[in-house]
Amino acid sequence: MVTILGRAKINLTLDILGLRDDGYHEIATVMQSLALADTLTLTRQEEGITLTVDLPGLEADERNLAHRAAALIMNECGVRNGVHIAITKRIPVAAGLAGGSADAAAALRGMNELYELGLSDECLCDLGAKLGSDIPFSLMGGTVLATGRGEALQSLTDFPQTFVVLAKPPVAVSTPWAYRSYDAHPPEYHPDNAAFIEALARGDRESCAQLISNVLEPVTEAAHPVIGDYRVRMLTHGAICAMMSGSGPTVFGLFADERTAADAAEAFRRETDAAVYLTRTAGRYGQQ
Ligand code: C5P
């Protein structure tokens, strides 16, 4: 039996550089893993893939990315036996936090260990990229610049450890919809990734906080103004910066100290109908 964490992520920057021939968008995004994680427990079984998920309503069959990840690696590596995967969900679904990708990444790592396949990180990332753009990042974690469609990774200096409040409004956002809406109305402002990465290398969290930026935020916010409300609320409650993650709708706030973050989380629970999580930034895979 193998137990693996699949961590959530936020995008500290997200830029779109253009539309690719394959229909995806060329992006440049600084991604950051969080301590908030799903847990996957993988157990060998005679044959087939079975899945249990402790969240009612979430598909526990071949539509689930963890199921597809297990099937892919078994197929590629000629694994004849099967696996049972039990997922404990903590990352909210369809939230812009890569919860599905986290589970797929954990399934790939879990299968690699369970069946002692000896696949390198690079090989796991190549498999992961076939299933979703965020999966290579979810495999590696830490603070990373992701380019291409999100699968080409460059490790960066770790973002200084910071407390994070996540507030997910009760709306669902489809990633393809967000990208299509971006194409219809591309915003004029783009993040300065180079300046962000320089600030990161200096360990300058205050400058990083000034430079966070996500081109999908105005797009999703136009359809869901609650995102702007949450952003302002985060700042009112002491966040050093606040922004929407990925294609949304979750808004994150970064906090210098745990007390302020806990108070802000409490205020969100009192004042809004958001699903609220208090967590912190996390290092690359295998680190805290
Ligand atoms: O790769 P993934 O399955 O996570 O992507 C989901 C959808 O998001 C894609 O089908 C595409 O519509 C959009 N997308 C994109 N450009 C990217 C990543 C995702 O257009 N770089």
PDB file of C-alpha atoms and ligand atoms in Angstrom:
ATOM      1  CA  MET A   1       0.000   0.000   0.000  1.00  0.00           C
ATOM      2  CA  VAL A   2       1.258   3.490  -0.871  1.00  0.00           C
ATOM      3  CA  THR A   3      -0.055   6.843   0.370  1.00  0.00           C
ATOM      4  CA  ILE A   4       0.741  10.007  -1.614  1.00  0.00           C
ATOM      5  CA  LEU A   5      -0.291  13.647  -1.247  1.00  0.00           C
ATOM      6  CA  GLY A   6      -1.573  15.617  -4.227  1.00  0.00           C
ATOM      7  CA  ARG A   7      -1.048  19.295  -3.490  1.00  0.00           C
ATOM      8  CA  ALA A   8      -3.169  22.259  -4.603  1.00  0.00           C
ATOM      9  CA  LYS A   9      -1.545  25.150  -6.473  1.00  0.00           C
ATOM     10  CA  ILE A  10      -2.097  28.827  -7.029  1.00  0.00           C
ATOM     11  CA  ASN A  11      -0.865  30.950  -9.927  1.00  0.00           C
ATOM     12  CA  LEU A  12       1.150  33.924  -8.663  1.00  0.00           C
ATOM     13  CA  THR A  13       1.312  35.227 -12.235  1.00  0.00           C
ATOM     14  CA  LEU A  14      -0.501  34.029 -15.357  1.00  0.00           C
ATOM     15  CA  ASP A  15       0.167  35.464 -18.792  1.00  0.00           C
ATOM     16  CA  ILE A  16      -1.195  34.357 -22.153  1.00  0.00           C
ATOM     17  CA  LEU A  17       1.217  34.911 -25.026  1.00  0.00           C
ATOM     18  CA  GLY A  18      -0.871  33.644 -27.931  1.00  0.00           C
ATOM     19  CA  LEU A  19      -2.978  30.905 -29.429  1.00  0.00           C
ATOM     20  CA  ARG A  20      -1.186  27.734 -30.563  1.00  0.00           C
ATOM     21  CA  ASP A  21      -1.815  25.562 -33.594  1.00  0.00           C
ATOM     22  CA  ASP A  22      -3.075  22.772 -31.309  1.00  0.00           C
ATOM     23  CA  GLY A  23      -5.855  25.051 -29.974  1.00  0.00           C
ATOM     24  CA  TYR A  24      -4.180  25.542 -26.597  1.00  0.00           C
ATOM     25  CA  HIS A  25      -2.817  28.885 -25.439  1.00  0.00           C
ATOM     26  CA  GLU A  26       0.859  29.630 -25.052  1.00  0.00           C
ATOM     27  CA  ILE A  27       1.181  30.691 -21.408  1.00  0.00           C
ATOM     28  CA  ALA A  28       3.838  31.846 -18.948  1.00  0.00           C
ATOM     29  CA  THR A  29       2.784  31.353 -15.352  1.00  0.00           C
ATOM     30  CA  VAL A  30       4.517  31.267 -11.988  1.00  0.00           C
ATOM     31  CA  MET A  31       2.902  28.442 -10.064  1.00  0.00           C
ATOM     32  CA  GLN A  32       3.168  27.804  -6.350  1.00  0.00           C
ATOM     33  CA  SER A  33       2.213  24.672  -4.458  1.00  0.00           C
ATOM     34  CA  LEU A  34       0.234  24.777  -1.256  1.00  0.00           C
ATOM     35  CA  ALA A  35       0.173  22.582   1.829  1.00  0.00           C
ATOM     36  CA  LEU A  36      -3.545  21.950   1.122  1.00  0.00           C
ATOM     37  CA  ALA A  37      -3.621  18.472  -0.405  1.00  0.00           C
ATOM     38  CA  ASP A  38      -5.766  15.480  -1.305  1.00  0.00           C
ATOM     39  CA  THR A  39      -4.551  12.093  -0.059  1.00  0.00           C
ATOM     40  CA  LEU A  40      -4.447   9.074  -2.380  1.00  0.00           C
ATOM     41  CA  THR A  41      -3.975   5.570  -1.010  1.00  0.00           C
ATOM     42  CA  LEU A  42      -3.132   2.968  -3.636  1.00  0.00           C
ATOM     43  CA  THR A  43      -3.467  -0.755  -2.963  1.00  0.00           C
ATOM     44  CA  ARG A  44      -2.554  -3.573  -5.337  1.00  0.00           C
ATOM     45  CA  GLN A  45      -5.394  -5.757  -6.526  1.00  0.00           C
ATOM     46  CA  GLU A  46      -5.671  -8.709  -8.896  1.00  0.00           C
ATOM     47  CA  GLU A  47      -6.993  -6.760 -11.853  1.00  0.00           C
ATOM     48  CA  GLY A  48      -8.658  -3.568 -13.022  1.00  0.00           C
ATOM     49  CA  ILE A  49      -8.778  -0.073 -11.579  1.00  0.00           C
ATOM     50  CA  THR A  50     -11.296   0.778  -8.868  1.00  0.00           C
ATOM     51  CA  LEU A  51     -11.707   4.137  -7.216  1.00  0.00           C
ATOM     52  CA  THR A  52     -13.420   5.552  -4.158  1.00  0.00           C
ATOM     53  CA  VAL A  53     -13.746   9.289  -3.533  1.00  0.00           C
ATOM     54  CA  ASP A  54     -15.016  10.588  -0.190  1.00  0.00           C
ATOM     55  CA  LEU A  55     -16.813  13.515  -1.850  1.00  0.00           C
ATOM     56  CA  PRO A  56     -20.371  12.755  -2.969  1.00  0.00           C
ATOM     57  CA  GLY A  57     -21.029  13.845  -6.529  1.00  0.00           C
ATOM     58  CA  LEU A  58     -17.447  13.516  -7.728  1.00  0.00           C
ATOM     59  CA  GLU A  59     -17.060  10.864 -10.432  1.00  0.00           C
ATOM     60  CA  ALA A  60     -15.245   7.735  -9.235  1.00  0.00           C
ATOM     61  CA  ASP A  61     -14.850   6.083 -12.651  1.00  0.00           C
ATOM     62  CA  GLU A  62     -12.816   6.471 -15.832  1.00  0.00           C
ATOM     63  CA  ARG A  63     -13.823  10.149 -16.058  1.00  0.00           C
ATOM     64  CA  ASN A  64     -11.717  10.823 -12.966  1.00  0.00           C
ATOM     65  CA  LEU A  65      -8.191  12.049 -13.854  1.00  0.00           C
ATOM     66  CA  ALA A  66      -6.601   9.778 -11.208  1.00  0.00           C
ATOM     67  CA  HIS A  67      -8.273   6.769 -12.850  1.00  0.00           C
ATOM     68  CA  ARG A  68      -7.029   7.879 -16.266  1.00  0.00           C
ATOM     69  CA  ALA A  69      -3.512   8.435 -14.904  1.00  0.00           C
ATOM     70  CA  ALA A  70      -3.418   4.901 -13.447  1.00  0.00           C
ATOM     71  CA  ALA A  71      -4.725   3.439 -16.723  1.00  0.00           C
ATOM     72  CA  LEU A  72      -2.126   5.351 -18.754  1.00  0.00           C
ATOM     73  CA  ILE A  73       0.865   4.263 -16.662  1.00  0.00           C
ATOM     74  CA  MET A  74      -0.349   0.634 -16.531  1.00  0.00           C
ATOM     75  CA  ASN A  75      -0.723   0.622 -20.275  1.00  0.00           C
ATOM     76  CA  GLU A  76       2.661   2.289 -20.928  1.00  0.00           C
ATOM     77  CA  CYS A  77       4.536   0.026 -18.513  1.00  0.00           C
ATOM     78  CA  GLY A  78       2.659  -3.213 -19.208  1.00  0.00           C
ATOM     79  CA  VAL A  79       1.370  -3.603 -15.645  1.00  0.00           C
ATOM     80  CA  ARG A  80      -0.951  -6.617 -15.707  1.00  0.00           C
ATOM     81  CA  ASN A  81      -2.369  -6.414 -12.181  1.00  0.00           C
ATOM     82  CA  GLY A  82      -4.737  -3.746 -10.937  1.00  0.00           C
ATOM     83  CA  VAL A  83      -5.026  -1.040  -8.341  1.00  0.00           C
ATOM     84  CA  HIS A  84      -7.570   0.335  -5.915  1.00  0.00           C
ATOM     85  CA  ILE A  85      -7.271   4.084  -5.351  1.00  0.00           C
ATOM     86  CA  ALA A  86      -8.956   5.756  -2.376  1.00  0.00           C
ATOM     87  CA  ILE A  87      -9.053   9.551  -2.641  1.00  0.00           C
ATOM     88  CA  THR A  88      -9.618  11.807   0.362  1.00  0.00           C
ATOM     89  CA  LYS A  89     -10.622  15.157  -1.172  1.00  0.00           C
ATOM     90  CA  ARG A  90      -9.626  18.382   0.528  1.00  0.00           C
ATOM     91  CA  ILE A  91      -8.962  20.584  -2.514  1.00  0.00           C
ATOM     92  CA  PRO A  92     -12.185  22.175  -3.792  1.00  0.00           C
ATOM     93  CA  VAL A  93     -13.299  21.024  -7.243  1.00  0.00           C
ATOM     94  CA  ALA A  94     -13.416  23.287 -10.360  1.00  0.00           C
ATOM     95  CA  ALA A  95     -11.800  26.021  -8.328  1.00  0.00           C
ATOM     96  CA  GLY A  96      -8.638  27.041 -10.226  1.00  0.00           C
ATOM     97  CA  LEU A  97      -6.478  25.115  -7.731  1.00  0.00           C
ATOM     98  CA  ALA A  98      -5.593  22.113  -9.956  1.00  0.00           C
ATOM     99  CA  GLY A  99      -7.299  19.608  -7.669  1.00  0.00           C
ATOM    100  CA  GLY A 100      -7.868  17.086 -10.485  1.00  0.00           C
ATOM    101  CA  SER A 101      -4.280  17.465 -11.687  1.00  0.00           C
ATOM    102  CA  ALA A 102      -3.019  16.969  -8.118  1.00  0.00           C
ATOM    103  CA  ASP A 103      -4.873  13.649  -7.935  1.00  0.00           C
ATOM    104  CA  ALA A 104      -3.563  12.540 -11.337  1.00  0.00           C
ATOM    105  CA  ALA A 105       0.009  13.427 -10.325  1.00  0.00           C
ATOM    106  CA  ALA A 106      -0.368  11.513  -7.058  1.00  0.00           C
ATOM    107  CA  ALA A 107      -1.780   8.510  -8.962  1.00  0.00           C
ATOM    108  CA  LEU A 108       1.253   8.527 -11.293  1.00  0.00           C
ATOM    109  CA  ARG A 109       3.729   8.752  -8.390  1.00  0.00           C
ATOM    110  CA  GLY A 110       1.740   6.187  -6.424  1.00  0.00           C
ATOM    111  CA  MET A 111       1.719   3.649  -9.279  1.00  0.00           C
ATOM    112  CA  ASN A 112       5.445   4.216  -9.843  1.00  0.00           C
ATOM    113  CA  GLU A 113       6.094   3.271  -6.196  1.00  0.00           C
ATOM    114  CA  LEU A 114       3.457   0.561  -5.812  1.00  0.00           C
ATOM    115  CA  TYR A 115       4.678  -1.389  -8.836  1.00  0.00           C
ATOM    116  CA  GLU A 116       8.339  -0.323  -8.482  1.00  0.00           C
ATOM    117  CA  LEU A 117       8.362   0.898 -12.067  1.00  0.00           C
ATOM    118  CA  GLY A 118      11.480   3.060 -11.628  1.00  0.00           C
ATOM    119  CA  LEU A 119      10.192   5.849 -13.903  1.00  0.00           C
ATOM    120  CA  SER A 120      12.148   9.138 -13.691  1.00  0.00           C
ATOM    121  CA  ASP A 121      10.455  12.438 -12.829  1.00  0.00           C
ATOM    122  CA  GLU A 122      10.924  13.452 -16.470  1.00  0.00           C
ATOM    123  CA  CYS A 123       9.145  10.341 -17.660  1.00  0.00           C
ATOM    124  CA  LEU A 124       6.291  10.862 -15.170  1.00  0.00           C
ATOM    125  CA  CYS A 125       5.962  14.483 -16.375  1.00  0.00           C
ATOM    126  CA  ASP A 126       5.785  13.331 -20.013  1.00  0.00           C
ATOM    127  CA  LEU A 127       2.984  10.912 -19.105  1.00  0.00           C
ATOM    128  CA  GLY A 128       1.229  13.563 -17.009  1.00  0.00           C
ATOM    129  CA  ALA A 129       1.346  16.136 -19.819  1.00  0.00           C
ATOM    130  CA  LYS A 130      -0.689  13.760 -21.993  1.00  0.00           C
ATOM    131  CA  LEU A 131      -3.571  14.028 -19.518  1.00  0.00           C
ATOM    132  CA  GLY A 132      -3.497  17.701 -18.539  1.00  0.00           C
ATOM    133  CA  SER A 133      -1.349  20.825 -18.800  1.00  0.00           C
ATOM    134  CA  ASP A 134      -1.011  21.305 -15.013  1.00  0.00           C
ATOM    135  CA  ILE A 135      -0.030  17.712 -14.173  1.00  0.00           C
ATOM    136  CA  PRO A 136       3.757  18.085 -14.680  1.00  0.00           C
ATOM    137  CA  PHE A 137       3.726  20.985 -12.216  1.00  0.00           C
ATOM    138  CA  SER A 138       1.603  18.973  -9.796  1.00  0.00           C
ATOM    139  CA  LEU A 139       4.232  16.207  -9.970  1.00  0.00           C
ATOM    140  CA  MET A 140       7.157  18.521  -9.192  1.00  0.00           C
ATOM    141  CA  GLY A 141       5.658  21.246  -6.962  1.00  0.00           C
ATOM    142  CA  GLY A 142       7.459  24.172  -5.348  1.00  0.00           C
ATOM    143  CA  THR A 143       7.741  27.518  -7.128  1.00  0.00           C
ATOM    144  CA  VAL A 144       7.985  27.075 -10.892  1.00  0.00           C
ATOM    145  CA  LEU A 145       7.734  29.054 -14.130  1.00  0.00           C
ATOM    146  CA  ALA A 146       5.533  26.996 -16.436  1.00  0.00           C
ATOM    147  CA  THR A 147       5.521  27.804 -20.162  1.00  0.00           C
ATOM    148  CA  GLY A 148       4.279  26.164 -23.363  1.00  0.00           C
ATOM    149  CA  ARG A 149       0.748  25.060 -22.536  1.00  0.00           C
ATOM    150  CA  GLY A 150       1.880  24.861 -18.905  1.00  0.00           C
ATOM    151  CA  GLU A 151       3.865  21.632 -19.154  1.00  0.00           C
ATOM    152  CA  ALA A 152       7.392  23.084 -19.681  1.00  0.00           C
ATOM    153  CA  LEU A 153       8.811  23.717 -16.208  1.00  0.00           C
ATOM    154  CA  GLN A 154      11.637  25.836 -14.902  1.00  0.00           C
ATOM    155  CA  SER A 155      12.323  25.654 -11.161  1.00  0.00           C
ATOM    156  CA  LEU A 156      12.539  29.011  -9.406  1.00  0.00           C
ATOM    157  CA  THR A 157      13.761  30.169  -6.009  1.00  0.00           C
ATOM    158  CA  ASP A 158      11.182  28.985  -3.475  1.00  0.00           C
ATOM    159  CA  PHE A 159       8.630  31.662  -2.616  1.00  0.00           C
ATOM    160  CA  PRO A 160       9.221  32.643   1.042  1.00  0.00           C
ATOM    161  CA  GLN A 161       6.937  30.606   3.298  1.00  0.00           C
ATOM    162  CA  THR A 162       3.660  32.490   3.487  1.00  0.00           C
ATOM    163  CA  PHE A 163       0.183  31.845   4.891  1.00  0.00           C
ATOM    164  CA  VAL A 164      -2.582  31.627   2.340  1.00  0.00           C
ATOM    165  CA  VAL A 165      -6.342  32.045   2.662  1.00  0.00           C
ATOM    166  CA  LEU A 166      -8.433  30.597  -0.163  1.00  0.00           C
ATOM    167  CA  ALA A 167     -12.015  31.724  -0.697  1.00  0.00           C
ATOM    168  CA  LYS A 168     -14.020  29.866  -3.322  1.00  0.00           C
ATOM    169  CA  PRO A 169     -17.327  31.509  -4.199  1.00  0.00           C
ATOM    170  CA  PRO A 170     -20.223  29.146  -4.896  1.00  0.00           C
ATOM    171  CA  VAL A 171     -19.873  29.383  -8.685  1.00  0.00           C
ATOM    172  CA  ALA A 172     -18.253  26.954 -11.130  1.00  0.00           C
ATOM    173  CA  VAL A 173     -15.864  28.146 -13.823  1.00  0.00           C
ATOM    174  CA  SER A 174     -14.927  26.044 -16.830  1.00  0.00           C
ATOM    175  CA  THR A 175     -11.296  26.479 -17.893  1.00  0.00           C
ATOM    176  CA  PRO A 176     -12.050  26.234 -21.657  1.00  0.00           C
ATOM    177  CA  TRP A 177     -14.736  28.908 -21.197  1.00  0.00           C
ATOM    178  CA  ALA A 178     -12.257  31.253 -19.461  1.00  0.00           C
ATOM    179  CA  TYR A 179      -9.682  30.855 -22.245  1.00  0.00           C
ATOM    180  CA  ARG A 180     -12.351  31.400 -24.932  1.00  0.00           C
ATOM    181  CA  SER A 181     -13.603  34.522 -23.167  1.00  0.00           C
ATOM    182  CA  TYR A 182     -10.031  35.787 -22.973  1.00  0.00           C
ATOM    183  CA  ASP A 183      -9.735  35.416 -26.756  1.00  0.00           C
ATOM    184  CA  ALA A 184     -12.928  37.442 -27.230  1.00  0.00           C
ATOM    185  CA  HIS A 185     -11.779  40.277 -24.925  1.00  0.00           C
ATOM    186  CA  PRO A 186      -8.057  40.104 -24.186  1.00  0.00           C
ATOM    187  CA  PRO A 187      -7.165  42.532 -21.373  1.00  0.00           C
ATOM    188  CA  GLU A 188      -4.462  45.126 -22.051  1.00  0.00           C
ATOM    189  CA  TYR A 189      -2.387  44.542 -18.936  1.00  0.00           C
ATOM    190  CA  HIS A 190       0.113  41.683 -18.813  1.00  0.00           C
ATOM    191  CA  PRO A 191       2.154  40.455 -15.840  1.00  0.00           C
ATOM    192  CA  ASP A 192       5.877  41.232 -15.713  1.00  0.00           C
ATOM    193  CA  ASN A 193       7.189  37.708 -15.174  1.00  0.00           C
ATOM    194  CA  ALA A 194      10.841  38.769 -15.477  1.00  0.00           C
ATOM    195  CA  ALA A 195      10.454  41.341 -12.671  1.00  0.00           C
ATOM    196  CA  PHE A 196       8.550  38.807 -10.563  1.00  0.00           C
ATOM    197  CA  ILE A 197      11.294  36.186 -10.975  1.00  0.00           C
ATOM    198  CA  GLU A 198      13.991  38.765 -10.108  1.00  0.00           C
ATOM    199  CA  ALA A 199      12.115  39.757  -6.947  1.00  0.00           C
ATOM    200  CA  LEU A 200      11.738  36.080  -6.083  1.00  0.00           C
ATOM    201  CA  ALA A 201      15.493  35.509  -6.484  1.00  0.00           C
ATOM    202  CA  ARG A 202      16.082  38.373  -3.997  1.00  0.00           C
ATOM    203  CA  GLY A 203      13.621  36.791  -1.551  1.00  0.00           C
ATOM    204  CA  ASP A 204      11.672  40.051  -1.816  1.00  0.00           C
ATOM    205  CA  ARG A 205       8.120  39.009  -0.939  1.00  0.00           C
ATOM    206  CA  GLU A 206       6.825  42.602  -0.833  1.00  0.00           C
ATOM    207  CA  SER A 207       7.851  43.240  -4.464  1.00  0.00           C
ATOM    208  CA  CYS A 208       6.440  39.858  -5.523  1.00  0.00           C
ATOM    209  CA  ALA A 209       3.177  40.868  -3.848  1.00  0.00           C
ATOM    210  CA  GLN A 210       3.083  44.044  -5.983  1.00  0.00           C
ATOM    211  CA  LEU A 211       3.742  42.028  -9.145  1.00  0.00           C
ATOM    212  CA  ILE A 212       1.148  39.243  -8.876  1.00  0.00           C
ATOM    213  CA  SER A 213      -1.092  39.406 -11.941  1.00  0.00           C
ATOM    214  CA  ASN A 214      -3.405  37.063 -13.855  1.00  0.00           C
ATOM    215  CA  VAL A 215      -4.784  37.895 -17.330  1.00  0.00           C
ATOM    216  CA  LEU A 216      -7.736  35.553 -16.760  1.00  0.00           C
ATOM    217  CA  GLU A 217      -8.863  37.444 -13.658  1.00  0.00           C
ATOM    218  CA  PRO A 218     -10.700  40.304 -15.441  1.00  0.00           C
ATOM    219  CA  VAL A 219     -12.262  37.749 -17.799  1.00  0.00           C
ATOM    220  CA  THR A 220     -13.727  35.544 -15.066  1.00  0.00           C
ATOM    221  CA  GLU A 221     -14.490  38.528 -12.841  1.00  0.00           C
ATOM    222  CA  ALA A 222     -16.636  40.113 -15.578  1.00  0.00           C
ATOM    223  CA  ALA A 223     -18.946  37.065 -15.333  1.00  0.00           C
ATOM    224  CA  HIS A 224     -18.604  36.701 -11.543  1.00  0.00           C
ATOM    225  CA  PRO A 225     -18.183  40.110  -9.859  1.00  0.00           C
ATOM    226  CA  VAL A 226     -18.019  38.341  -6.472  1.00  0.00           C
ATOM    227  CA  ILE A 227     -14.322  37.748  -7.296  1.00  0.00           C
ATOM    228  CA  GLY A 228     -13.616  41.492  -7.063  1.00  0.00           C
ATOM    229  CA  ASP A 229     -15.549  41.651  -3.810  1.00  0.00           C
ATOM    230  CA  TYR A 230     -13.471  38.815  -2.310  1.00  0.00           C
ATOM    231  CA  ARG A 231     -10.221  40.422  -3.473  1.00  0.00           C
ATOM    232  CA  VAL A 232     -11.066  43.693  -1.724  1.00  0.00           C
ATOM    233  CA  ARG A 233     -12.197  41.791   1.373  1.00  0.00           C
ATOM    234  CA  MET A 234      -8.879  39.883   1.548  1.00  0.00           C
ATOM    235  CA  LEU A 235      -6.992  43.190   1.509  1.00  0.00           C
ATOM    236  CA  THR A 236      -9.337  44.731   4.082  1.00  0.00           C
ATOM    237  CA  HIS A 237      -8.604  41.763   6.337  1.00  0.00           C
ATOM    238  CA  GLY A 238      -4.849  42.273   6.144  1.00  0.00           C
ATOM    239  CA  ALA A 239      -3.637  40.320   3.089  1.00  0.00           C
ATOM    240  CA  ILE A 240      -0.376  41.611   1.599  1.00  0.00           C
ATOM    241  CA  CYS A 241      -1.931  40.889  -1.806  1.00  0.00           C
ATOM    242  CA  ALA A 242      -4.955  39.066  -3.237  1.00  0.00           C
ATOM    243  CA  MET A 243      -5.855  37.658  -6.650  1.00  0.00           C
ATOM    244  CA  MET A 244      -7.854  34.992  -8.457  1.00  0.00           C
ATOM    245  CA  SER A 245      -6.005  31.697  -9.085  1.00  0.00           C
ATOM    246  CA  GLY A 246      -5.863  30.113 -12.558  1.00  0.00           C
ATOM    247  CA  SER A 247      -9.153  30.422 -14.429  1.00  0.00           C
ATOM    248  CA  GLY A 248     -10.907  30.855 -11.087  1.00  0.00           C
ATOM    249  CA  PRO A 249     -13.108  31.362  -9.293  1.00  0.00           C
ATOM    250  CA  THR A 250     -11.021  30.920  -6.101  1.00  0.00           C
ATOM    251  CA  VAL A 251      -9.461  34.098  -4.723  1.00  0.00           C
ATOM    252  CA  PHE A 252      -6.302  33.728  -2.645  1.00  0.00           C
ATOM    253  CA  GLY A 253      -4.834  36.160  -0.131  1.00  0.00           C
ATOM    254  CA  LEU A 254      -1.204  35.998   1.024  1.00  0.00           C
ATOM    255  CA  PHE A 255      -0.546  36.821   4.673  1.00  0.00           C
ATOM    256  CA  ALA A 256       2.677  37.578   6.507  1.00  0.00           C
ATOM    257  CA  ASP A 257       1.539  35.934   9.752  1.00  0.00           C
ATOM    258  CA  GLU A 258      -0.728  33.085  10.746  1.00  0.00           C
ATOM    259  CA  ARG A 259      -2.867  35.051  13.222  1.00  0.00           C
ATOM    260  CA  THR A 260      -3.933  37.617  10.598  1.00  0.00           C
ATOM    261  CA  ALA A 261      -4.590  34.820   8.082  1.00  0.00           C
ATOM    262  CA  ALA A 262      -6.719  32.875  10.607  1.00  0.00           C
ATOM    263  CA  ASP A 263      -8.713  36.023  11.459  1.00  0.00           C
ATOM    264  CA  ALA A 264      -9.275  36.744   7.750  1.00  0.00           C
ATOM    265  CA  ALA A 265     -10.442  33.153   7.159  1.00  0.00           C
ATOM    266  CA  GLU A 266     -12.847  33.489  10.077  1.00  0.00           C
ATOM    267  CA  ALA A 267     -14.185  36.806   8.730  1.00  0.00           C
ATOM    268  CA  PHE A 268     -14.781  35.230   5.296  1.00  0.00           C
ATOM    269  CA  ARG A 269     -16.719  32.379   6.911  1.00  0.00           C
ATOM    270  CA  ARG A 270     -18.835  34.893   8.844  1.00  0.00           C
ATOM    271  CA  GLU A 271     -19.394  37.441   6.089  1.00  0.00           C
ATOM    272  CA  THR A 272     -19.615  35.438   2.836  1.00  0.00           C
ATOM    273  CA  ASP A 273     -20.874  32.127   1.485  1.00  0.00           C
ATOM    274  CA  ALA A 274     -17.383  31.169   0.290  1.00  0.00           C
ATOM    275  CA  ALA A 275     -15.759  27.811   0.992  1.00  0.00           C
ATOM    276  CA  VAL A 276     -12.738  28.973   3.002  1.00  0.00           C
ATOM    277  CA  TYR A 277      -9.351  27.288   3.524  1.00  0.00           C
ATOM    278  CA  LEU A 278      -6.382  28.391   5.604  1.00  0.00           C
ATOM    279  CA  THR A 279      -3.122  26.943   4.312  1.00  0.00           C
ATOM    280  CA  ARG A 280       0.466  27.918   3.497  1.00  0.00           C
ATOM    281  CA  THR A 281       2.911  27.736   0.613  1.00  0.00           C
ATOM    282  CA  ALA A 282       4.762  24.418   0.238  1.00  0.00           C
ATOM    283  CA  GLY A 283       8.107  23.377  -1.251  1.00  0.00           C
ATOM    284  CA  ARG A 284       8.802  21.009  -4.132  1.00  0.00           C
ATOM    285  CA  TYR A 285       7.884  17.321  -4.047  1.00  0.00           C
ATOM    286  CA  GLY A 286       9.536  15.510  -1.175  1.00  0.00           C
ATOM    287  CA  GLN A 287       9.980  18.723   0.835  1.00  0.00           C
ATOM    288  CA  GLN A 288       7.617  20.257   3.381  1.00  0.00           C
TER     289      GLN A 288
HETATM  290  O1  C5P B   1      -4.727  20.763 -20.314  1.00  0.00           O
HETATM  291  P1  C5P B   1      -6.062  20.835 -19.665  1.00  0.00           P
HETATM  292  O2  C5P B   1      -6.923  19.639 -19.965  1.00  0.00           O
HETATM  293  O3  C5P B   1      -5.983  21.099 -18.193  1.00  0.00           O
HETATM  294  O4  C5P B   1      -6.778  22.088 -20.294  1.00  0.00           O
HETATM  295  C1  C5P B   1      -8.153  22.292 -20.164  1.00  0.00           C
HETATM  296  C2  C5P B   1      -8.613  23.277 -21.214  1.00  0.00           C
HETATM  297  O5  C5P B   1      -8.097  24.573 -20.923  1.00  0.00           O
HETATM  298  C3  C5P B   1      -8.124  22.989 -22.614  1.00  0.00           C
HETATM  299  O6  C5P B   1      -8.991  22.107 -23.271  1.00  0.00           O
HETATM  300  C4  C5P B   1      -8.135  24.365 -23.248  1.00  0.00           C
HETATM  301  O7  C5P B   1      -9.447  24.743 -23.595  1.00  0.00           O
HETATM  302  C5  C5P B   1      -7.723  25.255 -22.094  1.00  0.00           C
HETATM  303  N1  C5P B   1      -6.269  25.513 -22.061  1.00  0.00           N
HETATM  304  C6  C5P B   1      -5.706  26.327 -23.025  1.00  0.00           C
HETATM  305  N2  C5P B   1      -4.368  26.602 -22.982  1.00  0.00           N
HETATM  306  C7  C5P B   1      -3.595  26.079 -21.990  1.00  0.00           C
HETATM  307  C8  C5P B   1      -4.147  25.248 -21.005  1.00  0.00           C
HETATM  308  C9  C5P B   1      -5.501  24.999 -21.067  1.00  0.00           C
HETATM  309  O8  C5P B   1      -6.402  26.828 -23.930  1.00  0.00           O
HETATM  310  N3  C5P B   1      -2.294  26.384 -21.977  1.00  0.00           N
END
